[in-house]
Amino acid sequence: MDVLTGWWDDYFWGAIVVGQVFMCSLGLMIIFGLLGAMAKLSNSRVAQKIAGAYTVIFRGTPEILVILLLYFGSAITLTAIAQIFNPEIKFVDVPPFWAGTIAISIIVGSYATETFRGAFLGVNPGSIEAARALGMSNLQTFIYVRIPEMWRLALPPFGNHMLSLIKDTALISIIGLNETMFVAKQAITVTGKPFTMYIVVGAIYLGFSTIITLVVMGIEKFGERTTIGAK
Amino acid sequence: MSFDLNLIAESLPLMLMGIGITFKLLIVSGFLGLILAICLLLMRISGRWFLNFPAQVYIYVFRGTPILVQIFIIYYGLPQFEAVRDSIFWPILREPTGCAILALTLNTGAYVSEILRGGVLGVSKGVLEAGSALGMSARQNFIYLTAPIATRLALPAYSNDVISLLKSTALASTITIADMTGIARTIVADTYAPYEIFISLAIVYMIFTFGIQKLFGVIERYLGRYMEREG
Amino acid sequence: MSTADAQPLIQMQGVNKFFGKFQALKNINLEVRKGERIVVCGPSGSGKSTMIRCINRLEEHNDGHIVIGGKELTDQIEDINAVRREVGMVFQSFNLFPHMTIVKNLMLAQQLVRKISKTKARETAMHYLERVKIPEQANKYPIALSGGQQQRVAIARALCMKPEIMLFDEPTSALDPEMINEVLEVMVDLAKEGMTMICVTHEMGFARSVADRVIFMDKGEIVEEAPPTEFFENPRSERTKNFLSQILSH
Ligand SMILES: Nc1ncnc2c1ncn2[C@@H]1O[C@H](COP(=O)(O)OP(=O)(O)OP(=O)(O)O)[C@@H](O)[C@H]1O
Ligand SMILES: [Mg+2]
């Protein structure tokens, strides 16, 4: 463990970056997922086709390709645009943080699209009719009946999507994000202990995964209690 | 900047030269991973804590950490130990391909064993009781009832995991392997044409994904004849 | 079996069964001789299923003795298998093997347990399929059959093992009314041939015409045990009267 002395703070800040990427990509992933689900459920053929293409493309393409494409593609485009205004500029990129965050949320969002769509369709039409029959308005039905039931259906797969997100953050190191993998690389060049350094990275990720799993379990328990209480 | 079709025409054959490696990674680790998964499954359902518990820990660790970290631990990490370098496994672990196959196998084994367990849990208790009531032993019940029924139940989820494995093979490029993605990255480094190269490669992966889906669709229908009423 | 007349085929003595703290069977004493036909009835949760499931060890009893055809049910796995070979069971939910055709359903245990050759097993299977009047379904999968047909297959599957005893756990209660009779007919035929049977059922017509004895269970106990005429005309316990009035008023 001696070799790790002096590196803990670097790992800590690396882990903070992982956490930041996770939080940002979680928000974006939900947005992409909801947009995709809405498009698939909409009456517009065009929207359905686009959403269909979205899910097929990102479920069939390796994550690393998406990240590389988004980062290098945007960099080349931005550089070209910047050179129009100032030919001196050599290189402009979207920061790896944002390129990576957007890439992994698009990818996982394509899976979330199916989750949200399934949850929406899974709501028992009987409960909706019952709520209507009780005189609840559309909005009330949506808030008190549809959302809670969707939530219950979507939570277990949604937990898996969160786990995918956290694990995919490791891939962003490939485009140079300064997170735990990156820290390990630096530490290895100094100490020459690759196994130790990458095991620490693994342990950090295992910690994140555990937290997410526990939180999802907690929410599930809580949800069960409230629905049982409501019955 | 423009979309250079000539470049695609020139690069595609180069990238397709990596197809062999991509397939080798997919098929060898898919096969070994399946065997590992069956072993883990048997440990999980053995009803003995000293088999169940280690399997559970294994699955938890390998599903809770990013595959990229696992690849790096094996490829960069293991040679840290002299015992590894002196062992009979060194010829395998010295080669990036051997390491990639090992990492992919260990990773997919953990996921697939959970998929198989889902199938086993899905076998109706009544069917097994009927087997016992006819005098069949626990082993006969497993071989003739649980295994075939669980296989069919697990197949859709398993096909998704094979697709995930295909996508994970692209990470082999991070440890110098010249699979399709590895070659593409080299070409992009030379040509600065990420759009052309990465998008055309993504399409290749999507075609393979589509092929895997079709293949499993056929197997599912064949093994699932008994689920159709006209049968 | 020459000893069968001297010794009952099924003997339960002081059997208790617990699920955790809950006592599902309380001091069950029951003797069934060869060729006897017993009907068991009682309210839901009274322990009927648990009792007959103890007879072929699908449930383990906690106290008392269960002796089947001279073999006591203990933890000995050989004894359990020996008993299970002699005891056929039919379930409420049929429990056919979904991934096998009807004829394969009937052949599997013959081949694995009785070590009978494939051709012989197929012959036996077809013989019993004819007896339950659905030989033409032999090569279909269970899902393609109606509930009544599936239950007849399940009976045939048990009979293929040439059991000494047949247990029925509410074989008709998952069926649509129009299919109940086709299954009861098969059971009546079996009874006429002298099969030793224990049937959990609420088909009181069947009980009247076929049973040698009717057993009424409540809260894990055998409350009343009598020949059908006596049982229906002249029930002794209050609980039985209540139960009968509820069932017969339907
Ligand atoms: N595996 C089990 N674990 C815990 N309790 C059980 C189990 N099986 C049965 N019980 C309980 O034992 C009691 C008797 O159950 P049993 O199934 O024998 O009743 P039954 O008379 O067959 O009822 P029914 O007419 O509903 O089939 C019930 O209260 C039931 O809840
Ligand atoms: Mg019952």
JSON list of N, CA, C and O and ligand atoms in Angstrom, two decimals, chain C residues 45 47-50 92 169-170 200, ligand 2:
[
{"chain": "C", "resi": 45, "resn": "GLY", "atom": "N", "xyz": [-57.14, -23.81, 2.45]},
{"chain": "C", "resi": 45, "resn": "GLY", "atom": "CA", "xyz": [-56.14, -23.63, 3.50]},
{"chain": "C", "resi": 45, "resn": "GLY", "atom": "C", "xyz": [-56.24, -24.64, 4.62]},
{"chain": "C", "resi": 45, "resn": "GLY", "atom": "O", "xyz": [-55.54, -24.53, 5.62]},
{"chain": "C", "resi": 47, "resn": "GLY", "atom": "N", "xyz": [-55.37, -27.72, 4.59]},
{"chain": "C", "resi": 47, "resn": "GLY", "atom": "CA", "xyz": [-54.25, -28.67, 4.62]},
{"chain": "C", "resi": 47, "resn": "GLY", "atom": "C", "xyz": [-54.44, -29.89, 3.74]},
{"chain": "C", "resi": 47, "resn": "GLY", "atom": "O", "xyz": [-53.66, -30.84, 3.83]},
{"chain": "C", "resi": 48, "resn": "LYS", "atom": "N", "xyz": [-55.42, -29.87, 2.85]},
{"chain": "C", "resi": 48, "resn": "LYS", "atom": "CA", "xyz": [-55.68, -31.03, 1.99]},
{"chain": "C", "resi": 48, "resn": "LYS", "atom": "C", "xyz": [-54.48, -31.31, 1.09]},
{"chain": "C", "resi": 48, "resn": "LYS", "atom": "O", "xyz": [-53.98, -32.43, 1.02]},
{"chain": "C", "resi": 49, "resn": "SER", "atom": "N", "xyz": [-54.05, -30.27, 0.39]},
{"chain": "C", "resi": 49, "resn": "SER", "atom": "CA", "xyz": [-52.90, -30.45, -0.50]},
{"chain": "C", "resi": 49, "resn": "SER", "atom": "C", "xyz": [-51.69, -30.91, 0.29]},
{"chain": "C", "resi": 49, "resn": "SER", "atom": "O", "xyz": [-50.99, -31.83, -0.10]},
{"chain": "C", "resi": 50, "resn": "THR", "atom": "N", "xyz": [-51.45, -30.23, 1.40]},
{"chain": "C", "resi": 50, "resn": "THR", "atom": "CA", "xyz": [-50.28, -30.57, 2.20]},
{"chain": "C", "resi": 50, "resn": "THR", "atom": "C", "xyz": [-50.32, -32.04, 2.59]},
{"chain": "C", "resi": 50, "resn": "THR", "atom": "O", "xyz": [-49.29, -32.73, 2.52]},
{"chain": "C", "resi": 92, "resn": "GLN", "atom": "N", "xyz": [-53.56, -29.80, -9.82]},
{"chain": "C", "resi": 92, "resn": "GLN", "atom": "CA", "xyz": [-54.59, -28.86, -10.25]},
{"chain": "C", "resi": 92, "resn": "GLN", "atom": "C", "xyz": [-54.20, -28.18, -11.56]},
{"chain": "C", "resi": 92, "resn": "GLN", "atom": "O", "xyz": [-55.02, -28.02, -12.45]},
{"chain": "C", "resi": 169, "resn": "ASP", "atom": "N", "xyz": [-54.97, -33.85, -6.75]},
{"chain": "C", "resi": 169, "resn": "ASP", "atom": "CA", "xyz": [-55.14, -32.62, -5.99]},
{"chain": "C", "resi": 169, "resn": "ASP", "atom": "C", "xyz": [-56.00, -31.64, -6.78]},
{"chain": "C", "resi": 169, "resn": "ASP", "atom": "O", "xyz": [-55.51, -30.93, -7.66]},
{"chain": "C", "resi": 170, "resn": "GLU", "atom": "N", "xyz": [-57.27, -31.63, -6.48]},
{"chain": "C", "resi": 170, "resn": "GLU", "atom": "CA", "xyz": [-58.23, -30.75, -7.17]},
{"chain": "C", "resi": 170, "resn": "GLU", "atom": "C", "xyz": [-58.03, -30.78, -8.68]},
{"chain": "C", "resi": 170, "resn": "GLU", "atom": "O", "xyz": [-57.78, -29.74, -9.30]},
{"chain": "C", "resi": 200, "resn": "VAL", "atom": "N", "xyz": [-58.46, -35.11, -3.68]},
{"chain": "C", "resi": 200, "resn": "VAL", "atom": "CA", "xyz": [-58.94, -33.86, -3.10]},
{"chain": "C", "resi": 200, "resn": "VAL", "atom": "C", "xyz": [-59.85, -33.25, -4.14]},
{"chain": "C", "resi": 200, "resn": "VAL", "atom": "O", "xyz": [-59.42, -32.97, -5.27]},
{"chain": "D", "resi": 2, "resn": "MG", "atom": "MG", "xyz": [-54.78, -27.30, -2.27]}
]
